[in-house]
Structure formats: C-alpha cells, structure tokens
Coordinates of C-alpha atoms in Angstrom, one line a residue:
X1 CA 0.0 0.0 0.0
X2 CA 0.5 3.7 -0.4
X3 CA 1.9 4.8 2.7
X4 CA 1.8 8.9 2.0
X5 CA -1.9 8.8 1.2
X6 CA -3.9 11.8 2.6
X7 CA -5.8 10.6 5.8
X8 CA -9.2 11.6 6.8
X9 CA -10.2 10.6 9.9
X10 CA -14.0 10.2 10.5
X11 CA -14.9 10.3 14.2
X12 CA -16.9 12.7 15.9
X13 CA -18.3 14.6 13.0
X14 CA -19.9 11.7 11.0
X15 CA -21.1 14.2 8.0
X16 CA -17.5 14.8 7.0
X17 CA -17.4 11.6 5.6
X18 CA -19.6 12.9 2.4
X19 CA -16.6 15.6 2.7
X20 CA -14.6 13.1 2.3
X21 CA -16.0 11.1 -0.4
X22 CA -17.1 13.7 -2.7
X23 CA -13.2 13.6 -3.6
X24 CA -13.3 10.3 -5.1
X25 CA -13.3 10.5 -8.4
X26 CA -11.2 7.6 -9.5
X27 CA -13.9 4.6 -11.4
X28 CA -10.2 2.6 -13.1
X29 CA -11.2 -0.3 -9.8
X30 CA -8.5 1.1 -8.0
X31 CA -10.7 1.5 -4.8
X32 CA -10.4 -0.7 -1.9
X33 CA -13.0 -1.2 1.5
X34 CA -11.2 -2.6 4.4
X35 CA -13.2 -4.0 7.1
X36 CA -12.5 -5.5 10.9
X37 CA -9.3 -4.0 11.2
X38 CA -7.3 -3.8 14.0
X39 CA -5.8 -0.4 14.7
X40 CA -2.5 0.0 17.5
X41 CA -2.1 3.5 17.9
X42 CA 0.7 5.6 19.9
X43 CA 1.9 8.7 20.5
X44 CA 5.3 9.5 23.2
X45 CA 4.7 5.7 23.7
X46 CA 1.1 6.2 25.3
X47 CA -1.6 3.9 23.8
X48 CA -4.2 6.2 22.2
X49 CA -7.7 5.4 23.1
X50 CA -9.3 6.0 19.4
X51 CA -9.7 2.7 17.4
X52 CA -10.0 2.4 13.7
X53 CA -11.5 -0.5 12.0
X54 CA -12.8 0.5 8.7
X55 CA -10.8 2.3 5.9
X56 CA -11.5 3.3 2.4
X57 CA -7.9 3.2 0.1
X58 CA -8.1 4.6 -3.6
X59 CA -4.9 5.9 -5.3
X60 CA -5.5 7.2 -8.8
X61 CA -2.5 9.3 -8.9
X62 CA -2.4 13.9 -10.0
X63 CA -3.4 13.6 -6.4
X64 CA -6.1 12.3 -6.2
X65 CA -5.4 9.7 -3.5
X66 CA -6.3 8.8 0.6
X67 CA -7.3 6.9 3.3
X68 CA -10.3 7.5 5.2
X69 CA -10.7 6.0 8.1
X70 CA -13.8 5.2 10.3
X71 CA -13.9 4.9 14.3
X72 CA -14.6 1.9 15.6
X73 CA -18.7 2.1 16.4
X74 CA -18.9 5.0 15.3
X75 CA -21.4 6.8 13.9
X76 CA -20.3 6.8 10.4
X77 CA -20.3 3.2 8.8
X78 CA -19.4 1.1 6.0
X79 CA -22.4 0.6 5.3
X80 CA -22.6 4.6 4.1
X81 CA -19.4 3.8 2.5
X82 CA -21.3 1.2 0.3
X83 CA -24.1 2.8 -0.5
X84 CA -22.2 5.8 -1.7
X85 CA -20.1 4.3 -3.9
X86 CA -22.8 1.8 -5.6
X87 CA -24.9 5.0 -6.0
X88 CA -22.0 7.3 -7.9
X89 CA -21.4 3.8 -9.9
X90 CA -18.1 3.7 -8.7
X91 CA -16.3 0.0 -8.7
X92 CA -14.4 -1.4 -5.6
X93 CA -13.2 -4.2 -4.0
X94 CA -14.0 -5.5 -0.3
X95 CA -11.8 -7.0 1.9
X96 CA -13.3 -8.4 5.1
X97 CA -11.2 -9.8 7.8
X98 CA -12.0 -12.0 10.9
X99 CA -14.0 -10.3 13.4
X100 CA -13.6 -11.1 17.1
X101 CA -10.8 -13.9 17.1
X102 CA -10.2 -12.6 20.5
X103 CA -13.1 -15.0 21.6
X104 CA -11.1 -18.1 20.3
X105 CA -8.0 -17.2 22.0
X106 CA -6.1 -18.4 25.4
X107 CA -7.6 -17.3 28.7
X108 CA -3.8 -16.2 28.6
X109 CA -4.0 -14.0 25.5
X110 CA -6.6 -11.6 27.5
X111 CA -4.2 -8.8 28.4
X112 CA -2.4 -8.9 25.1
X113 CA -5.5 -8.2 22.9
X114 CA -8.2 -6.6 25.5
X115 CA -9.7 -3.9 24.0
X116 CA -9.6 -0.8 25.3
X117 CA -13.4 1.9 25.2
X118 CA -12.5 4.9 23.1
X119 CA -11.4 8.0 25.5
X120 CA -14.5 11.2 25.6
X121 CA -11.3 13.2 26.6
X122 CA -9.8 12.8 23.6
X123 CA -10.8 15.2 20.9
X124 CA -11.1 15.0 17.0
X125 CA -7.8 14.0 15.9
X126 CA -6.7 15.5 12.3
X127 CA -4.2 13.7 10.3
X128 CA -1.8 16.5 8.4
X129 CA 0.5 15.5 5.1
X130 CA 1.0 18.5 3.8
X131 CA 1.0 22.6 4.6
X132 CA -2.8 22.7 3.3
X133 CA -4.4 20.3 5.5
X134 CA -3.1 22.4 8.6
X135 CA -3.4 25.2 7.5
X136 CA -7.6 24.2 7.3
X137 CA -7.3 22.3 11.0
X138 CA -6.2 25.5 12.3
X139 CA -8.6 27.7 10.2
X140 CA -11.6 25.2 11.8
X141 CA -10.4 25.9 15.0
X142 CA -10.1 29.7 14.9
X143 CA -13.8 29.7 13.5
X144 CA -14.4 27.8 16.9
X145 CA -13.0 30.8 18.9
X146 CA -9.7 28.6 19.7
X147 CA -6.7 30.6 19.0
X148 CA -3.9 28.6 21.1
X149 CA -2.3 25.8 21.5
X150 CA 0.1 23.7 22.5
X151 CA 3.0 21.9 20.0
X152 CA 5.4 19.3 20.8
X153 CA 7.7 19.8 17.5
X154 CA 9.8 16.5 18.6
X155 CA 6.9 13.6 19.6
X156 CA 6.6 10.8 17.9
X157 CA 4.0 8.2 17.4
X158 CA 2.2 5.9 14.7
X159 CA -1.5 4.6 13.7
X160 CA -0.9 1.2 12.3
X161 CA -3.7 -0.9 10.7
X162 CA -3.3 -4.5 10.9
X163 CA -5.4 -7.9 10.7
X164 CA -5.3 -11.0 12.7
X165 CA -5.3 -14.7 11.1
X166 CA -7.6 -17.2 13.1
X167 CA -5.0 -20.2 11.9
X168 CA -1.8 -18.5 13.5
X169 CA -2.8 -15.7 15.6
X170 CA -0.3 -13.2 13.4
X171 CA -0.8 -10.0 13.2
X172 CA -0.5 -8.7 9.7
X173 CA 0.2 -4.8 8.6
X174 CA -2.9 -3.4 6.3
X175 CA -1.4 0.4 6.4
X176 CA 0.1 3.1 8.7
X177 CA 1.4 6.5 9.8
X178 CA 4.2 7.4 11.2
X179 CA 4.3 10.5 13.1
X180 CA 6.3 13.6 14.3
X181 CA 5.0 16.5 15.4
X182 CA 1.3 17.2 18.1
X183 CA -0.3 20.8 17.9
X184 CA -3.4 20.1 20.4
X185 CA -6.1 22.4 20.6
X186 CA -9.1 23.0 22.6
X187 CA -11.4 21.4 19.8
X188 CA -8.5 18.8 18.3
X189 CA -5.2 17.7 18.1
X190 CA -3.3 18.0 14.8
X191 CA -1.0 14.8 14.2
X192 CA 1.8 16.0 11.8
X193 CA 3.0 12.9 9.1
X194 CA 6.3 12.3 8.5
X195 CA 6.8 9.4 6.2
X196 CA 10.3 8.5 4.9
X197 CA 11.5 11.7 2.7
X198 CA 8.4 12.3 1.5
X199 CA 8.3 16.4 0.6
X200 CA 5.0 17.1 1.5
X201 CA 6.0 16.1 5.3
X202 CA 5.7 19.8 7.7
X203 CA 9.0 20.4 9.0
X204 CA 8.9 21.8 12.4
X205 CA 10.0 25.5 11.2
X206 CA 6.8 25.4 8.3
X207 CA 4.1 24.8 11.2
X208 CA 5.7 27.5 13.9
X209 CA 5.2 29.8 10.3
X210 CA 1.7 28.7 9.5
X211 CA 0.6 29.2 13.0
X212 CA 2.4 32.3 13.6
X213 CA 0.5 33.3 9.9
X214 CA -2.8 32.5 11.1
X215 CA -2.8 34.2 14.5
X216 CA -2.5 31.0 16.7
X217 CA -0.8 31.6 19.5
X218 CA 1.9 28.9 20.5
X219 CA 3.4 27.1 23.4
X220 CA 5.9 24.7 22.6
X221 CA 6.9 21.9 24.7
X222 CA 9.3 19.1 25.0
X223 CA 7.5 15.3 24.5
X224 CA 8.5 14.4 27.7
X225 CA 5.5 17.0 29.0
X226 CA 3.0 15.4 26.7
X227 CA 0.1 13.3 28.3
X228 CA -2.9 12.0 26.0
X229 CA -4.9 11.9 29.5
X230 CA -5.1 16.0 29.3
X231 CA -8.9 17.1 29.7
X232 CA -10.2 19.3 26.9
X233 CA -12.9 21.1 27.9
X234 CA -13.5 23.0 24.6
X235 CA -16.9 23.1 23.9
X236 CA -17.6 20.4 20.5
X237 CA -19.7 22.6 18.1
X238 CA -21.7 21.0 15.7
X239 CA -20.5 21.0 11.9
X240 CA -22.9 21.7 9.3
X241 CA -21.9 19.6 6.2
X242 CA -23.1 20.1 2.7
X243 CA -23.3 16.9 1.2
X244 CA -25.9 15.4 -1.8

C-alpha cells in the first residue's frame, strides 16, 4: 500500500465523511474497503484510546489519493461507505477480515489483545500531510474561537492498521502512519505525518510559520511533557456539512 496517502479521519463529526467522499473521483477499480481492522495506535509511547477499523484506500495518482478511516462504532459506517459508492457507480473491492478472534484465544492472550473503550477526553484528531491540511485544521479551529495551542515539534507516534489470522494468531500490517510532530487544541489535536522523505511532510519551522500566519498563539513543549490523558474542555460545536 501507499503509505503517503492523505488521511481523513472520521470520528466525531460523521457528516464529513460525504466531505470526504465527494473527492473520489477515481472509477479505473483502483478503490479498496477494508473491514474489521485492527488499529494500534501511539503517541510519546502512550496507547491512544481511538480505534479504527474501517478504511477506504483509492490511489488514482495527480493527487487524487487517501485513506479515510472510520472509528470503531462510530457513527459513520461502512455501510454509508457502500451505499455511496454503488450510487455514484463507482467499482471497488471488499476486503473483510475475521472479526472477534479474541473470543477463540487463550484465557492467557486476554491482556495482550483486551480492547480498550474509546477516550471522551480525547478530541477529534486530524491527520496532516501537507501545509494545506493544517493550514484548514487550524482555520476550523479559529472559526471555533480557539486561537492557542500547545506543539510538541519533537513527539513521535504511529496509527498502524493491521489484521489477525484465526489459523496463527499473526498479526498482519494493512497500512500506517508514522508520526512527528502534536499541535493540540481545545477542539483537536493535529498529528503531523512524516513518512520517509516524503516532501510534502511539515518540518517543524513550516508549522511554527503557519501558526504564527494564522494568528495561533503557540506554546511549545518538549515530548517528555505530553500526556494524552489531558482534559479538553472546549466546547464540540456542531459542523454543518453540505453533502448530496
């Protein structure tokens, strides 16, 4: 797979995934459904309590490429993802893996795979590739009356998407992210990509600018005073999403 893809991230605002799918425009077969993932996610070495386990893949090239993700019972479902696609007359493939092979494992195995609840602490978390996808995070957040935030240049993490085999119990890589560079916000936190030498990734200097640019005020930290547990108590307005 494409690792550099674009990455929307449906979660708390289901509507966006319209958004989202409005920008396929590919019909060559080229688009892929992913269901039952498994999703490990980290950041500073902290599990992060937001699960993935659908994912749409299409890569038709003159940028027209992403991944979009869906949260694990979330609002937003395949199902929507189906429907959408058979109704534009757009051709894909579906890949279905096993679902709860936890339930045919060792009493021992418990710890390893116990799934943890998604976190209500933890806001909507943006992917960014490239300078115009944070530049619109942050421009969603001023509309929101948030205007500060805190960026830890140096913290790294990954989302990795996997599947598990019933026959061996492997674990299998699907897709992932690697990442460097948090800007949290009252309303979201902004996870900066950083894939090989890709030169779309946002080099620490670029996102001080944009920020700077935009009027967001900035305090930077070292990773070692990042914890995922922080409280955000910014009030989650509503988006209104045009969509057919």
């Amino acid at each position: 797979m494409n690792r550099n893809l674009d990455v929307w991230a449906i979660q708390k605002y289901p509507n966006e995934l319209y958004t989202a799918l409005e920008n396929v425009k590919t019909d060559t077969g080229d688009l892929i459904l992913f269901t039952n993932l498994e999703c490990d996610f980290e950041l500073n070495g902290q599990a992060v309590k937001r699960s993935f386990d659908t994912s749409l893949y299409y890569d038709a090239g003159n940028g027209n490429d992403a991944l979009i993700l869906l949260m694990k019972d979330g609002i937003a479902t395949a199902n929507q993802i189906r429907e959408y696609l058979e109704k534009k007359q757009l051709r894909y493939h579906e890949v279905s893996f096993a679902k709860d092979v936890t339930k045919e494992l060792p009493e021992d195995f418990d710890n390893v795979y116990n799934e943890e609840k998604d976190d209500e602490n933890i806001p909507e978390i943006w992917f960014a590739r490239e300078e115009y996808v944070l530049r619109d995070a942050l421009n969603d957040s001023i509309e929101q009356g948030n205007t500060t935030c805190d960026y830890y240049p140096l913290l790294q993490g990954f989302l990795s998407l996997n599947y598990i085999t019933n026959s061996t119990l492997s674990s299998y890589s699907v897709d992932g992210r690697k990442i460097l560079g948090v800007i949290t916000l009252e309303d979201k936190m902004i996870l900066l990509i950083n894939n090989g030498n890709d030169h779309r990734n946002i080099s620490p200097f670029q996102a001080h600018k944009i920020m700077g640019e935009l009027g967001v005020s900035v305090n930077v930290h070292s990773d070692s005073e990042f914890n995922i547990e922080r409280p955000y108590q910014g009030k989650m307005m509503e988006k209104k999403v045009n969509h057919e």
